[in-house]
Amino acid sequence: VQLQASGGGLVQAGGSLRLSCAASGSIFSINNMGWYRQPPGKQRELVARTTTGGITDYADSVKGRFTISRDNAKNTVYLQMSSLKPEDTDVYYCRAGLVVTDTGVMDYWGKGTQVTVSS
């Protein structure tokens, strides 16, 4: 299973970016997909997550500004980020949780995509 993330970049404060992450491989199902970031000196933290059933979970710091969505048929998750702030600058990592394949059930991480918000 591979996760391919895209959509990061440089944007001015107040601007918007859209991240995408597509999972590929011999996948039967994915329970949840989400985005995480790791501020310097801190542990990786949840930004937003969504389940197959459409349940979503957001970090308090992004509520009202970020929206996560998912295309289950394409095993793809999106993160629409609006009203971006300099403190949103980070590497954003895609995660697919409880992925069922022909070899078992595992969690997978994608390589990060850099988001930089200038003031």
Short mmCIF file of N, CA and C in Angstrom, two decimals:
data_model
loop_
_atom_site.label_atom_id
_atom_site.label_comp_id
_atom_site.label_asym_id
_atom_site.label_seq_id
_atom_site.Cartn_x
_atom_site.Cartn_y
_atom_site.Cartn_z
N VAL A 1 0.86 -1.19 0.00
CA VAL A 1 0.00 0.00 0.00
C VAL A 1 0.89 1.23 0.00
N GLN A 2 0.56 2.17 -0.86
CA GLN A 2 1.29 3.44 -0.89
C GLN A 2 0.32 4.59 -0.78
N LEU A 3 0.76 5.62 -0.09
CA LEU A 3 -0.02 6.83 0.02
C LEU A 3 0.73 7.95 -0.69
N GLN A 4 0.08 8.58 -1.63
CA GLN A 4 0.70 9.66 -2.40
C GLN A 4 -0.01 10.96 -2.08
N ALA A 5 0.72 11.85 -1.43
CA ALA A 5 0.15 13.14 -1.05
C ALA A 5 0.60 14.23 -2.01
N SER A 6 -0.25 15.21 -2.19
CA SER A 6 0.08 16.34 -3.06
C SER A 6 -0.70 17.56 -2.60
N GLY A 7 -0.30 18.72 -3.13
CA GLY A 7 -1.06 19.93 -2.88
C GLY A 7 -0.42 20.93 -1.94
N GLY A 8 0.70 20.57 -1.32
CA GLY A 8 1.36 21.51 -0.44
C GLY A 8 1.98 22.66 -1.23
N GLY A 9 2.46 23.66 -0.51
CA GLY A 9 3.09 24.78 -1.18
C GLY A 9 3.21 25.98 -0.27
N LEU A 10 3.48 27.11 -0.90
CA LEU A 10 3.65 28.38 -0.20
C LEU A 10 2.44 29.26 -0.47
N VAL A 11 1.88 29.82 0.60
CA VAL A 11 0.71 30.68 0.46
C VAL A 11 0.80 31.79 1.49
N GLN A 12 0.20 32.92 1.19
CA GLN A 12 0.16 34.02 2.15
C GLN A 12 -0.90 33.77 3.21
N ALA A 13 -0.70 34.37 4.36
CA ALA A 13 -1.69 34.26 5.43
C ALA A 13 -3.05 34.71 4.92
N GLY A 14 -4.07 33.95 5.30
CA GLY A 14 -5.41 34.21 4.82
C GLY A 14 -5.78 33.46 3.57
N GLY A 15 -4.80 32.84 2.95
CA GLY A 15 -5.03 32.11 1.71
C GLY A 15 -5.50 30.69 1.95
N SER A 16 -5.60 29.94 0.85
CA SER A 16 -6.13 28.58 0.91
C SER A 16 -5.22 27.62 0.15
N LEU A 17 -5.25 26.38 0.59
CA LEU A 17 -4.59 25.28 -0.10
C LEU A 17 -5.47 24.04 0.03
N ARG A 18 -5.32 23.14 -0.91
CA ARG A 18 -6.04 21.87 -0.86
C ARG A 18 -5.04 20.74 -0.98
N LEU A 19 -5.01 19.89 0.03
CA LEU A 19 -4.16 18.71 0.02
C LEU A 19 -4.96 17.50 -0.44
N SER A 20 -4.29 16.62 -1.14
CA SER A 20 -4.89 15.36 -1.57
C SER A 20 -3.98 14.21 -1.19
N CYS A 21 -4.57 13.07 -0.90
CA CYS A 21 -3.79 11.87 -0.60
C CYS A 21 -4.54 10.66 -1.13
N ALA A 22 -3.89 9.95 -2.03
CA ALA A 22 -4.50 8.77 -2.64
C ALA A 22 -3.77 7.52 -2.19
N ALA A 23 -4.54 6.54 -1.75
CA ALA A 23 -3.98 5.25 -1.35
C ALA A 23 -4.10 4.28 -2.51
N SER A 24 -3.04 3.55 -2.77
CA SER A 24 -3.05 2.58 -3.86
C SER A 24 -2.46 1.26 -3.40
N GLY A 25 -2.82 0.20 -4.09
CA GLY A 25 -2.36 -1.14 -3.73
C GLY A 25 -3.53 -2.09 -3.67
N SER A 26 -3.27 -3.27 -3.14
CA SER A 26 -4.31 -4.30 -3.04
C SER A 26 -5.14 -4.06 -1.78
N ILE A 27 -5.99 -3.07 -1.85
CA ILE A 27 -6.76 -2.62 -0.70
C ILE A 27 -8.19 -3.13 -0.78
N PHE A 28 -8.64 -3.77 0.29
CA PHE A 28 -10.03 -4.18 0.37
C PHE A 28 -10.88 -3.07 0.99
N SER A 29 -10.35 -2.45 2.05
CA SER A 29 -11.09 -1.38 2.69
C SER A 29 -10.14 -0.54 3.55
N ILE A 30 -10.55 0.67 3.82
CA ILE A 30 -9.81 1.57 4.71
C ILE A 30 -10.80 2.15 5.71
N ASN A 31 -10.54 1.96 6.99
CA ASN A 31 -11.47 2.43 8.01
C ASN A 31 -11.45 3.94 8.12
N ASN A 32 -10.26 4.52 8.21
CA ASN A 32 -10.18 5.97 8.37
C ASN A 32 -8.97 6.53 7.65
N MET A 33 -9.09 7.77 7.24
CA MET A 33 -8.00 8.49 6.58
C MET A 33 -7.92 9.88 7.18
N GLY A 34 -6.72 10.38 7.29
CA GLY A 34 -6.60 11.69 7.91
C GLY A 34 -5.28 12.35 7.64
N TRP A 35 -5.13 13.51 8.23
CA TRP A 35 -3.93 14.34 8.09
C TRP A 35 -3.38 14.68 9.46
N TYR A 36 -2.07 14.65 9.56
CA TYR A 36 -1.37 14.96 10.79
C TYR A 36 -0.23 15.92 10.46
N ARG A 37 0.25 16.61 11.48
CA ARG A 37 1.42 17.46 11.31
C ARG A 37 2.28 17.37 12.56
N GLN A 38 3.53 17.74 12.43
CA GLN A 38 4.47 17.60 13.55
C GLN A 38 5.23 18.90 13.74
N PRO A 39 4.74 19.75 14.64
CA PRO A 39 5.45 20.99 14.92
C PRO A 39 6.84 20.71 15.48
N PRO A 40 7.79 21.58 15.27
CA PRO A 40 9.16 21.37 15.77
C PRO A 40 9.18 21.09 17.26
N GLY A 41 9.85 20.03 17.64
CA GLY A 41 9.99 19.71 19.05
C GLY A 41 8.77 19.07 19.68
N LYS A 42 7.77 18.79 18.87
CA LYS A 42 6.55 18.21 19.42
C LYS A 42 6.24 16.89 18.73
N GLN A 43 5.30 16.16 19.32
CA GLN A 43 4.87 14.92 18.70
C GLN A 43 3.93 15.20 17.54
N ARG A 44 3.85 14.23 16.65
CA ARG A 44 2.93 14.35 15.53
C ARG A 44 1.51 14.45 16.08
N GLU A 45 0.74 15.38 15.53
CA GLU A 45 -0.59 15.63 16.05
C GLU A 45 -1.64 15.54 14.96
N LEU A 46 -2.83 15.18 15.37
CA LEU A 46 -3.94 15.08 14.44
C LEU A 46 -4.35 16.48 13.96
N VAL A 47 -4.57 16.59 12.67
CA VAL A 47 -5.16 17.80 12.09
C VAL A 47 -6.64 17.53 11.83
N ALA A 48 -6.91 16.47 11.08
CA ALA A 48 -8.29 16.11 10.76
C ALA A 48 -8.32 14.65 10.32
N ARG A 49 -9.44 14.00 10.57
CA ARG A 49 -9.59 12.59 10.25
C ARG A 49 -11.04 12.31 9.89
N THR A 50 -11.24 11.37 8.99
CA THR A 50 -12.59 10.98 8.62
C THR A 50 -12.68 9.48 8.46
N THR A 51 -13.81 8.92 8.82
CA THR A 51 -14.02 7.48 8.70
C THR A 51 -14.83 7.18 7.44
N THR A 52 -14.91 5.91 7.12
CA THR A 52 -15.69 5.50 5.95
C THR A 52 -17.13 5.94 6.08
N GLY A 53 -17.63 5.93 7.29
CA GLY A 53 -19.01 6.33 7.52
C GLY A 53 -19.24 7.82 7.55
N GLY A 54 -18.18 8.60 7.40
CA GLY A 54 -18.33 10.04 7.32
C GLY A 54 -18.16 10.78 8.63
N ILE A 55 -17.76 10.07 9.68
CA ILE A 55 -17.50 10.75 10.95
C ILE A 55 -16.18 11.52 10.83
N THR A 56 -16.19 12.78 11.25
CA THR A 56 -14.98 13.60 11.14
C THR A 56 -14.53 14.07 12.51
N ASP A 57 -13.25 14.35 12.59
CA ASP A 57 -12.64 14.80 13.84
C ASP A 57 -11.58 15.84 13.47
N TYR A 58 -11.58 16.97 14.16
CA TYR A 58 -10.65 18.05 13.87
C TYR A 58 -9.90 18.50 15.11
N ALA A 59 -8.69 18.95 14.92
CA ALA A 59 -7.98 19.63 15.99
C ALA A 59 -8.68 20.96 16.26
N ASP A 60 -8.71 21.37 17.51
CA ASP A 60 -9.38 22.62 17.86
C ASP A 60 -8.81 23.81 17.07
N SER A 61 -7.53 23.75 16.81
CA SER A 61 -6.86 24.88 16.16
C SER A 61 -7.27 25.07 14.70
N VAL A 62 -7.90 24.07 14.10
CA VAL A 62 -8.27 24.18 12.68
C VAL A 62 -9.77 24.16 12.46
N LYS A 63 -10.54 23.94 13.51
CA LYS A 63 -12.00 23.90 13.36
C LYS A 63 -12.52 25.21 12.76
N GLY A 64 -13.40 25.07 11.80
CA GLY A 64 -13.95 26.24 11.14
C GLY A 64 -13.11 26.77 10.00
N ARG A 65 -11.89 26.28 9.87
CA ARG A 65 -11.00 26.74 8.80
C ARG A 65 -10.65 25.60 7.82
N PHE A 66 -10.53 24.40 8.32
CA PHE A 66 -10.16 23.26 7.50
C PHE A 66 -11.37 22.34 7.34
N THR A 67 -11.46 21.71 6.19
CA THR A 67 -12.51 20.74 5.93
C THR A 67 -11.91 19.50 5.31
N ILE A 68 -12.18 18.36 5.92
CA ILE A 68 -11.70 17.09 5.38
C ILE A 68 -12.83 16.40 4.65
N SER A 69 -12.48 15.78 3.55
CA SER A 69 -13.47 15.00 2.79
C SER A 69 -12.78 13.78 2.19
N ARG A 70 -13.61 12.86 1.72
CA ARG A 70 -13.03 11.59 1.28
C ARG A 70 -13.85 11.03 0.13
N ASP A 71 -13.16 10.47 -0.83
CA ASP A 71 -13.79 9.72 -1.91
C ASP A 71 -13.47 8.26 -1.67
N ASN A 72 -14.42 7.54 -1.10
CA ASN A 72 -14.16 6.14 -0.73
C ASN A 72 -13.86 5.28 -1.95
N ALA A 73 -14.51 5.56 -3.05
CA ALA A 73 -14.30 4.76 -4.26
C ALA A 73 -12.88 4.90 -4.79
N LYS A 74 -12.28 6.06 -4.55
CA LYS A 74 -10.93 6.32 -5.04
C LYS A 74 -9.88 6.18 -3.94
N ASN A 75 -10.30 5.82 -2.74
CA ASN A 75 -9.38 5.74 -1.60
C ASN A 75 -8.55 7.01 -1.47
N THR A 76 -9.23 8.11 -1.58
CA THR A 76 -8.55 9.41 -1.57
C THR A 76 -9.18 10.31 -0.51
N VAL A 77 -8.32 11.03 0.19
CA VAL A 77 -8.78 11.98 1.19
C VAL A 77 -8.25 13.37 0.83
N TYR A 78 -9.07 14.36 1.11
CA TYR A 78 -8.72 15.74 0.79
C TYR A 78 -8.77 16.59 2.05
N LEU A 79 -7.96 17.63 2.07
CA LEU A 79 -8.01 18.58 3.16
C LEU A 79 -8.04 19.98 2.56
N GLN A 80 -9.19 20.62 2.65
CA GLN A 80 -9.32 21.99 2.19
C GLN A 80 -8.96 22.91 3.35
N MET A 81 -7.91 23.68 3.16
CA MET A 81 -7.42 24.55 4.21
C MET A 81 -7.67 26.00 3.80
N SER A 82 -8.40 26.71 4.63
CA SER A 82 -8.72 28.12 4.35
C SER A 82 -8.30 28.98 5.53
N SER A 83 -8.27 30.27 5.30
CA SER A 83 -7.87 31.22 6.35
C SER A 83 -6.58 30.77 7.02
N LEU A 84 -5.62 30.40 6.20
CA LEU A 84 -4.37 29.86 6.72
C LEU A 84 -3.60 30.88 7.53
N LYS A 85 -2.94 30.39 8.56
CA LYS A 85 -2.16 31.23 9.46
C LYS A 85 -0.69 30.78 9.43
N PRO A 86 0.23 31.65 9.76
CA PRO A 86 1.64 31.25 9.78
C PRO A 86 1.88 30.03 10.68
N GLU A 87 1.11 29.91 11.74
CA GLU A 87 1.31 28.77 12.64
C GLU A 87 0.83 27.45 12.04
N ASP A 88 0.18 27.50 10.89
CA ASP A 88 -0.18 26.27 10.19
C ASP A 88 1.01 25.72 9.39
N THR A 89 2.07 26.48 9.31
CA THR A 89 3.26 26.02 8.59
C THR A 89 3.80 24.74 9.21
N ASP A 90 3.97 23.74 8.38
CA ASP A 90 4.43 22.44 8.87
C ASP A 90 4.49 21.46 7.71
N VAL A 91 5.02 20.29 8.00
CA VAL A 91 4.91 19.17 7.06
C VAL A 91 3.64 18.40 7.43
N TYR A 92 2.80 18.17 6.46
CA TYR A 92 1.53 17.49 6.68
C TYR A 92 1.65 16.04 6.17
N TYR A 93 1.26 15.11 7.03
CA TYR A 93 1.38 13.69 6.71
C TYR A 93 -0.01 13.07 6.58
N CYS A 94 -0.17 12.28 5.56
CA CYS A 94 -1.40 11.54 5.34
C CYS A 94 -1.30 10.17 6.03
N ARG A 95 -2.39 9.75 6.62
CA ARG A 95 -2.43 8.44 7.27
C ARG A 95 -3.69 7.70 6.88
N ALA A 96 -3.54 6.41 6.60
CA ALA A 96 -4.67 5.53 6.35
C ALA A 96 -4.69 4.49 7.48
N GLY A 97 -5.77 4.46 8.22
CA GLY A 97 -5.86 3.59 9.38
C GLY A 97 -6.73 2.36 9.16
N LEU A 98 -6.30 1.25 9.72
CA LEU A 98 -7.02 -0.04 9.63
C LEU A 98 -7.29 -0.37 8.17
N VAL A 99 -6.20 -0.45 7.41
CA VAL A 99 -6.30 -0.79 6.00
C VAL A 99 -6.29 -2.31 5.86
N VAL A 100 -7.34 -2.84 5.24
CA VAL A 100 -7.45 -4.28 5.05
C VAL A 100 -6.93 -4.65 3.67
N THR A 101 -5.91 -5.50 3.65
CA THR A 101 -5.38 -6.01 2.38
C THR A 101 -5.36 -7.53 2.45
N ASP A 102 -4.82 -8.16 1.43
CA ASP A 102 -4.78 -9.62 1.42
C ASP A 102 -3.73 -10.16 2.39
N THR A 103 -2.94 -9.28 3.01
CA THR A 103 -1.92 -9.73 3.96
C THR A 103 -2.28 -9.38 5.39
N GLY A 104 -3.39 -8.69 5.59
CA GLY A 104 -3.78 -8.35 6.95
C GLY A 104 -4.28 -6.93 7.09
N VAL A 105 -4.22 -6.41 8.32
CA VAL A 105 -4.72 -5.08 8.63
C VAL A 105 -3.58 -4.25 9.22
N MET A 106 -3.34 -3.10 8.63
CA MET A 106 -2.25 -2.24 9.09
C MET A 106 -2.61 -0.78 8.91
N ASP A 107 -1.84 0.06 9.55
CA ASP A 107 -1.92 1.50 9.33
C ASP A 107 -0.76 1.89 8.42
N TYR A 108 -0.97 2.90 7.61
CA TYR A 108 0.07 3.35 6.68
C TYR A 108 0.19 4.87 6.73
N TRP A 109 1.42 5.32 6.56
CA TRP A 109 1.71 6.75 6.50
C TRP A 109 2.28 7.10 5.13
N GLY A 110 1.91 8.27 4.64
CA GLY A 110 2.52 8.78 3.43
C GLY A 110 3.69 9.68 3.75
N LYS A 111 4.48 9.98 2.74
CA LYS A 111 5.52 10.98 2.91
C LYS A 111 4.85 12.34 3.07
N GLY A 112 5.44 13.19 3.83
CA GLY A 112 4.84 14.48 4.11
C GLY A 112 4.86 15.44 2.94
N THR A 113 3.98 16.40 3.01
CA THR A 113 3.96 17.48 2.03
C THR A 113 4.06 18.81 2.81
N GLN A 114 4.95 19.68 2.35
CA GLN A 114 5.23 20.91 3.09
C GLN A 114 4.17 21.97 2.80
N VAL A 115 3.67 22.56 3.87
CA VAL A 115 2.78 23.72 3.77
C VAL A 115 3.47 24.88 4.48
N THR A 116 3.66 25.97 3.76
CA THR A 116 4.31 27.14 4.32
C THR A 116 3.38 28.34 4.15
N VAL A 117 3.08 29.00 5.27
CA VAL A 117 2.20 30.15 5.25
C VAL A 117 3.02 31.38 5.66
N SER A 118 3.13 32.32 4.76
CA SER A 118 3.92 33.53 5.04
C SER A 118 3.03 34.62 5.63
N SER A 119 3.62 35.40 6.50
CA SER A 119 2.84 36.47 7.16
C SER A 119 2.88 37.76 6.38
#
